Amino acid sequence: MSDQANQGDLEIRPSPLLTVINDLHSKYKSLKEGIVANYIPELAKVNPDLFSISIVTVDGQVYQVGDYQQLFTIQSISKVFAYGLALEDHGRDYVLTRVGVEPTGEAFNSIILDEQSKRPYNPMVNAGAIATTSLIKGAGATERLNRVLEMFRRYIGHDVFVDISVFTSERSTGHRNRAMAHLMLNFGMIDRNIEEALDLYFQQCAVMVNCHDLAVMAATLANRGVNPVTGEQAVNSRYIKDILSVMYTCGMYNFAGEWAYKVGIPAKSGVCGGIMAVVPNQMGIAVFSPPLDIRGNSVRGVKVCEELSQQLGLHLFECVKVENGKWGVGNCEC
Ligand code: GLN
């Protein structure tokens, strides 16, 4: 049979997963709620219509739709990875003396520390993230930044760069973050030069990624820390449970409880409009859409993840038929 005849006979159907994300993209493209972050002047310039969804499975399959090649700064989603590096540098016990693991129920930028321990509540809000980043080892500012960039390279599979205009924009206006750093210095929770710690924190937030990159990073966390595309170990697998636990309980700020209830998978959002979600042993999901709700989470991103979780049965505590008609708790086979 000729190639032409072959093609004529074949009915090429998109995969079910691609159909689901294409439909969600069409459904929410016209949703105009939310406003883009403007407290960092450079972020206010982003186009609010940008919208993409990417899924990368733990065996390296990729499904995506929309502006998935559009670069943006990773912002708070970087906190997840910096936490992993701090754990690798110091171990669980020491890191716990500097940053707790309790949800705050407060906004991402709230200036509160635990009354008793004086620790920031968790590594997913700004105060905790600044304390976490101050733990990253290195002989000087350049070496520390290089270690952070090298860490991102392992998770993503290619070199990454800092958006200098976003970095300098945040550095010159980030007085609230600076105030948190001073408060933590006062309580001995940060012991290095705080301007250097803040610079590294602002730089890690200004690392440029696209939606596909975020999904690969999420898939790496879903795959015991091994990047499913390159096969490289990005983070020691012993810390995956620590990282995913704080994402699950604290990753969506003061929406974390409702997220855990409705969506039911570890996730992290950022004021860039990105949301990264991890379905352990299955896939990484990323959504990018800059307009944010009042809690600082992407409006379209939350809607897409809620529906994806429902349609694919991704909630970690979903009851599913496991074998011989018996029921169990866990993810469905998608
Ligand atoms: N760089 C931002 C800040 O520190 C990150 C905040 C966020 O994404 N929620 O304010």
Short mmCIF file of C-alpha atoms and ligand atoms in Angstrom, two decimals:
data_model
loop_
_atom_site.label_atom_id
_atom_site.label_comp_id
_atom_site.label_asym_id
_atom_site.label_seq_id
_atom_site.Cartn_x
_atom_site.Cartn_y
_atom_site.Cartn_z
CA MET A 1 0.00 0.00 0.00
CA SER A 2 1.33 3.49 -0.83
CA ASP A 3 1.99 6.02 1.91
CA GLN A 4 -0.87 8.12 0.60
CA ALA A 5 -3.35 5.27 0.79
CA ASN A 6 -2.10 4.53 4.28
CA GLN A 7 -2.72 8.08 5.45
CA GLY A 8 -6.17 8.05 3.88
CA ASP A 9 -7.10 4.91 5.82
CA LEU A 10 -5.82 6.12 9.16
CA GLU A 11 -8.08 8.07 11.39
CA ILE A 12 -5.77 10.24 13.49
CA ARG A 13 -7.47 11.16 16.74
CA PRO A 14 -5.97 13.48 19.37
CA SER A 15 -5.19 11.77 22.66
CA PRO A 16 -7.92 12.07 25.32
CA LEU A 17 -5.62 14.16 27.53
CA LEU A 18 -4.99 16.63 24.69
CA THR A 19 -8.72 16.85 24.02
CA VAL A 20 -9.38 17.64 27.68
CA ILE A 21 -6.82 20.47 27.84
CA ASN A 22 -7.84 21.85 24.42
CA ASP A 23 -11.45 22.02 25.63
CA LEU A 24 -10.47 23.71 28.91
CA HIS A 25 -8.33 26.22 27.02
CA SER A 26 -11.24 27.10 24.70
CA LYS A 27 -13.66 27.28 27.61
CA TYR A 28 -11.58 29.70 29.71
CA LYS A 29 -9.87 31.77 26.98
CA SER A 30 -12.57 34.42 27.12
CA LEU A 31 -12.70 34.61 30.94
CA LYS A 32 -11.58 38.14 31.79
CA GLU A 33 -11.56 38.09 35.62
CA GLY A 34 -8.56 39.06 37.73
CA ILE A 35 -5.79 41.61 37.41
CA VAL A 36 -2.11 41.12 36.65
CA ALA A 37 0.35 41.71 39.50
CA ASN A 38 1.46 45.34 39.49
CA TYR A 39 3.32 45.77 42.77
CA ILE A 40 6.50 44.84 40.91
CA PRO A 41 6.42 47.50 38.16
CA GLU A 42 7.90 45.25 35.44
CA LEU A 43 5.24 42.57 35.99
CA ALA A 44 2.45 45.06 35.25
CA LYS A 45 3.56 45.11 31.60
CA VAL A 46 2.56 41.49 30.89
CA ASN A 47 -0.19 40.72 28.34
CA PRO A 48 -3.23 39.45 30.33
CA ASP A 49 -4.48 37.35 27.39
CA LEU A 50 -1.53 34.94 27.45
CA PHE A 51 -2.82 31.50 28.38
CA SER A 52 -1.32 28.03 28.19
CA ILE A 53 -1.69 24.57 29.71
CA SER A 54 1.09 21.94 29.64
CA ILE A 55 1.18 18.39 30.94
CA VAL A 56 4.30 16.21 31.06
CA THR A 57 3.92 12.61 32.19
CA VAL A 58 6.53 10.71 34.20
CA ASP A 59 7.37 8.73 31.06
CA GLY A 60 8.11 11.95 29.20
CA GLN A 61 4.96 12.41 27.08
CA VAL A 62 4.00 16.03 26.48
CA TYR A 63 0.54 17.52 25.95
CA GLN A 64 0.13 21.27 25.62
CA VAL A 65 -2.00 24.06 24.27
CA GLY A 66 -1.81 27.86 23.90
CA ASP A 67 1.20 30.11 24.56
CA TYR A 68 3.35 27.42 26.12
CA GLN A 69 6.58 28.83 24.70
CA GLN A 70 6.02 32.28 26.16
CA LEU A 71 8.71 33.13 28.72
CA PHE A 72 7.79 34.65 32.08
CA THR A 73 9.48 34.97 35.46
CA ILE A 74 8.89 32.02 37.78
CA GLN A 75 8.29 34.15 40.91
CA SER A 76 7.01 32.22 43.93
CA ILE A 77 7.09 28.86 42.18
CA SER A 78 10.88 29.08 42.67
CA LYS A 79 10.30 28.66 46.43
CA VAL A 80 9.61 24.96 45.97
CA PHE A 81 12.98 24.32 44.35
CA ALA A 82 14.98 26.58 46.69
CA TYR A 83 13.48 24.60 49.59
CA GLY A 84 14.74 21.37 48.03
CA LEU A 85 18.24 22.81 47.67
CA ALA A 86 18.27 24.06 51.28
CA LEU A 87 17.21 20.58 52.44
CA GLU A 88 20.01 19.01 50.42
CA ASP A 89 22.50 21.54 51.85
CA HIS A 90 21.54 21.17 55.52
CA GLY A 91 19.17 18.25 56.03
CA ARG A 92 15.61 18.24 57.33
CA ASP A 93 16.30 18.83 61.03
CA TYR A 94 18.39 21.96 60.62
CA VAL A 95 16.10 23.52 58.01
CA LEU A 96 13.18 22.94 60.39
CA THR A 97 14.91 25.09 63.02
CA ARG A 98 14.84 28.02 60.58
CA VAL A 99 11.56 27.57 58.67
CA GLY A 100 8.39 25.82 59.88
CA VAL A 101 5.85 23.78 57.93
CA GLU A 102 2.56 25.30 59.14
CA PRO A 103 0.12 27.02 56.77
CA THR A 104 -0.36 30.69 57.66
CA GLY A 105 -3.92 31.30 56.50
CA GLU A 106 -2.49 34.68 55.54
CA ALA A 107 -1.44 36.36 52.30
CA PHE A 108 1.85 35.36 50.67
CA ASN A 109 3.50 38.61 51.73
CA SER A 110 2.31 38.78 55.33
CA ILE A 111 4.88 39.89 57.89
CA ILE A 112 4.23 37.34 60.60
CA LEU A 113 6.52 34.93 62.38
CA ASP A 114 5.64 32.12 64.76
CA GLU A 115 5.23 33.79 68.18
CA GLN A 116 7.10 31.07 70.07
CA SER A 117 9.83 29.90 67.77
CA LYS A 118 10.22 33.17 65.80
CA ARG A 119 10.48 31.05 62.68
CA PRO A 120 8.65 32.04 59.51
CA TYR A 121 5.65 29.72 59.16
CA ASN A 122 6.57 27.84 56.02
CA PRO A 123 8.88 28.02 52.97
CA MET A 124 6.06 28.74 50.49
CA VAL A 125 5.32 32.29 51.69
CA ASN A 126 7.75 35.18 51.21
CA ALA A 127 9.21 35.32 54.74
CA GLY A 128 9.89 31.57 54.79
CA ALA A 129 11.28 31.64 51.29
CA ILE A 130 13.73 34.43 52.10
CA ALA A 131 14.92 32.45 55.15
CA THR A 132 15.19 29.31 53.00
CA THR A 133 17.19 31.05 50.28
CA SER A 134 19.54 32.49 52.90
CA LEU A 135 20.46 28.87 53.74
CA ILE A 136 21.73 28.02 50.25
CA LYS A 137 25.43 27.28 50.46
CA GLY A 138 28.20 28.86 48.41
CA ALA A 139 31.48 30.73 48.84
CA GLY A 140 29.97 34.05 47.74
CA ALA A 141 27.01 35.65 45.99
CA THR A 142 28.10 34.47 42.52
CA GLU A 143 28.63 30.88 43.58
CA ARG A 144 25.25 30.80 45.32
CA LEU A 145 23.49 32.20 42.27
CA ASN A 146 25.28 29.71 40.04
CA ARG A 147 24.17 26.84 42.28
CA VAL A 148 20.56 28.04 42.04
CA LEU A 149 20.76 28.35 38.24
CA GLU A 150 22.40 24.92 37.98
CA MET A 151 19.61 23.46 40.12
CA PHE A 152 16.97 24.92 37.77
CA ARG A 153 18.91 23.49 34.81
CA ARG A 154 18.61 19.99 36.27
CA TYR A 155 14.86 20.29 36.77
CA ILE A 156 14.18 21.89 33.37
CA GLY A 157 16.80 20.24 31.16
CA HIS A 158 18.36 23.42 29.72
CA ASP A 159 20.17 26.54 30.95
CA VAL A 160 18.06 29.29 32.48
CA PHE A 161 18.58 33.03 32.79
CA VAL A 162 17.51 35.79 35.14
CA ASP A 163 15.34 38.56 33.70
CA ILE A 164 17.44 41.53 34.82
CA SER A 165 14.70 44.14 34.43
CA VAL A 166 12.30 42.14 36.64
CA PHE A 167 15.09 41.49 39.15
CA THR A 168 16.08 45.17 39.41
CA SER A 169 12.43 46.24 39.42
CA GLU A 170 11.73 44.04 42.44
CA ARG A 171 15.02 44.84 44.13
CA SER A 172 14.30 48.56 44.04
CA THR A 173 10.67 48.27 45.19
CA GLY A 174 10.67 45.16 47.44
CA HIS A 175 10.55 47.07 50.71
CA ARG A 176 8.06 44.70 52.29
CA ASN A 177 10.35 41.73 51.66
CA ARG A 178 13.25 43.79 52.97
CA ALA A 179 11.27 44.50 56.14
CA MET A 180 10.65 40.76 56.63
CA ALA A 181 14.35 40.05 56.22
CA HIS A 182 15.19 42.66 58.88
CA LEU A 183 12.63 41.16 61.26
CA MET A 184 14.11 37.70 60.78
CA LEU A 185 17.63 39.06 61.25
CA ASN A 186 16.42 40.56 64.51
CA PHE A 187 15.32 37.10 65.69
CA GLY A 188 18.43 35.34 64.42
CA MET A 189 16.56 33.43 61.69
CA ILE A 190 18.85 34.84 59.01
CA ASP A 191 22.48 35.24 59.86
CA ARG A 192 24.13 36.36 56.66
CA ASN A 193 24.25 39.67 54.93
CA ILE A 194 20.53 40.23 54.32
CA GLU A 195 20.97 42.30 51.17
CA GLU A 196 22.80 39.35 49.64
CA ALA A 197 20.05 36.94 50.71
CA LEU A 198 17.39 39.27 49.30
CA ASP A 199 19.29 39.64 46.03
CA LEU A 200 19.43 35.86 45.63
CA TYR A 201 15.71 35.60 46.48
CA PHE A 202 14.80 38.31 43.93
CA GLN A 203 17.06 36.62 41.34
CA GLN A 204 15.52 33.17 41.86
CA CYS A 205 12.05 34.78 41.45
CA ALA A 206 13.20 36.42 38.18
CA VAL A 207 14.38 33.18 36.53
CA MET A 208 12.68 32.89 33.14
CA VAL A 209 10.66 29.79 32.28
CA ASN A 210 7.78 28.89 30.00
CA CYS A 211 4.72 26.75 30.70
CA HIS A 212 6.35 23.66 29.21
CA ASP A 213 9.40 24.12 31.49
CA LEU A 214 7.13 24.34 34.54
CA ALA A 215 5.38 21.11 33.58
CA VAL A 216 8.76 19.34 33.19
CA MET A 217 9.75 20.62 36.66
CA ALA A 218 6.47 19.37 38.11
CA ALA A 219 6.92 16.02 36.35
CA THR A 220 10.41 15.79 37.87
CA LEU A 221 8.87 16.14 41.34
CA ALA A 222 6.22 13.57 40.36
CA ASN A 223 9.00 11.22 39.24
CA ARG A 224 11.01 10.95 42.50
CA GLY A 225 13.20 13.92 41.54
CA VAL A 226 14.32 12.45 38.21
CA ASN A 227 13.73 14.67 35.18
CA PRO A 228 11.63 12.40 32.91
CA VAL A 229 12.99 13.99 29.73
CA THR A 230 16.75 13.99 30.51
CA GLY A 231 16.87 11.21 33.12
CA GLU A 232 18.93 13.47 35.40
CA GLN A 233 18.38 13.41 39.18
CA ALA A 234 17.44 17.03 39.95
CA VAL A 235 16.97 16.65 43.71
CA ASN A 236 17.65 13.88 46.19
CA SER A 237 14.56 11.66 46.23
CA ARG A 238 14.64 11.55 50.05
CA TYR A 239 13.34 15.17 50.10
CA ILE A 240 10.46 14.72 47.68
CA LYS A 241 7.99 13.98 50.47
CA ASP A 242 9.05 17.15 52.36
CA ILE A 243 8.68 19.30 49.26
CA LEU A 244 5.32 17.85 48.22
CA SER A 245 3.92 18.03 51.77
CA VAL A 246 4.54 21.76 52.09
CA MET A 247 3.26 22.33 48.57
CA TYR A 248 0.09 20.46 49.49
CA THR A 249 -0.56 22.35 52.73
CA CYS A 250 0.92 25.78 51.95
CA GLY A 251 1.53 26.12 48.19
CA MET A 252 -1.58 28.13 47.34
CA TYR A 253 -1.23 30.63 50.25
CA ASN A 254 -4.54 31.39 51.99
CA PHE A 255 -6.39 29.31 49.39
CA ALA A 256 -4.39 26.20 50.32
CA GLY A 257 -7.18 24.52 52.30
CA GLU A 258 -9.82 24.99 49.63
CA TRP A 259 -7.33 23.87 46.98
CA ALA A 260 -6.50 20.70 48.93
CA TYR A 261 -10.24 20.03 49.32
CA LYS A 262 -11.26 20.67 45.73
CA VAL A 263 -8.19 19.87 43.63
CA GLY A 264 -6.37 17.56 46.01
CA ILE A 265 -2.83 17.60 44.59
CA PRO A 266 0.36 19.42 45.70
CA ALA A 267 0.74 22.72 43.85
CA LYS A 268 2.46 26.08 43.89
CA SER A 269 1.45 29.35 42.35
CA GLY A 270 3.28 32.59 41.66
CA VAL A 271 2.32 36.20 40.96
CA CYS A 272 3.55 35.68 37.40
CA GLY A 273 0.25 33.83 36.85
CA GLY A 274 1.76 30.37 36.83
CA ILE A 275 0.48 27.35 38.73
CA MET A 276 2.49 24.14 38.89
CA ALA A 277 0.81 20.97 40.17
CA VAL A 278 2.24 17.53 40.83
CA VAL A 279 0.38 14.24 40.51
CA PRO A 280 2.81 11.83 42.23
CA ASN A 281 4.01 8.98 40.00
CA GLN A 282 1.87 10.25 37.12
CA MET A 283 2.41 13.73 35.75
CA GLY A 284 3.30 17.38 36.14
CA ILE A 285 0.75 20.04 35.21
CA ALA A 286 1.39 23.73 34.51
CA VAL A 287 -0.99 26.54 33.69
CA PHE A 288 0.06 30.08 32.80
CA SER A 289 -2.39 32.97 32.73
CA PRO A 290 -1.31 36.28 34.35
CA PRO A 291 -4.57 37.76 35.78
CA LEU A 292 -4.72 36.97 39.51
CA ASP A 293 -7.47 36.71 42.09
CA ILE A 294 -7.31 38.53 45.43
CA ARG A 295 -5.11 35.78 46.93
CA GLY A 296 -2.52 36.12 44.18
CA ASN A 297 -3.44 32.90 42.33
CA SER A 298 -4.08 32.79 38.58
CA VAL A 299 -7.85 32.95 37.98
CA ARG A 300 -7.83 30.75 34.87
CA GLY A 301 -5.14 28.55 36.44
CA VAL A 302 -7.32 27.69 39.44
CA LYS A 303 -10.36 26.97 37.24
CA VAL A 304 -8.39 24.76 34.85
CA CYS A 305 -6.82 22.75 37.69
CA GLU A 306 -10.16 22.29 39.47
CA GLU A 307 -11.74 20.91 36.31
CA LEU A 308 -8.74 18.82 35.31
CA SER A 309 -8.71 17.21 38.73
CA GLN A 310 -12.43 16.42 38.53
CA GLN A 311 -12.39 15.14 34.96
CA LEU A 312 -9.29 12.99 35.37
CA GLY A 313 -9.99 11.94 38.97
CA LEU A 314 -6.65 13.33 40.17
CA HIS A 315 -7.57 14.12 43.80
CA LEU A 316 -5.12 12.15 45.96
CA PHE A 317 -7.98 10.87 48.13
CA GLU A 318 -10.33 10.04 45.27
CA CYS A 319 -12.02 6.69 45.78
CA VAL A 320 -11.42 4.53 42.73
CA LYS A 321 -12.11 0.94 41.75
CA VAL A 322 -8.79 -0.84 42.20
CA GLU A 323 -9.29 -4.50 41.35
CA ASN A 324 -12.09 -7.07 41.12
CA GLY A 325 -14.64 -4.32 41.59
CA LYS A 326 -13.11 -3.37 44.98
CA TRP A 327 -12.66 0.25 45.99
CA GLY A 328 -9.53 1.99 47.22
CA VAL A 329 -8.13 5.47 47.67
CA GLY A 330 -5.69 6.87 45.14
CA ASN A 331 -5.34 8.36 41.70
CA CYS A 332 -7.17 6.88 38.82
CA GLU A 333 -5.11 5.44 35.97
CA CYS A 334 -5.11 8.28 33.46
N1 GLN B 1 8.93 37.86 43.99
C1 GLN B 1 7.61 37.93 44.52
C2 GLN B 1 7.63 38.54 45.91
O1 GLN B 1 8.50 38.24 46.68
C3 GLN B 1 7.03 36.55 44.56
C4 GLN B 1 5.64 36.54 45.15
C5 GLN B 1 4.73 35.52 44.55
O2 GLN B 1 4.91 35.02 43.43
N2 GLN B 1 3.68 35.23 45.27
O3 GLN B 1 6.77 39.30 46.25
#
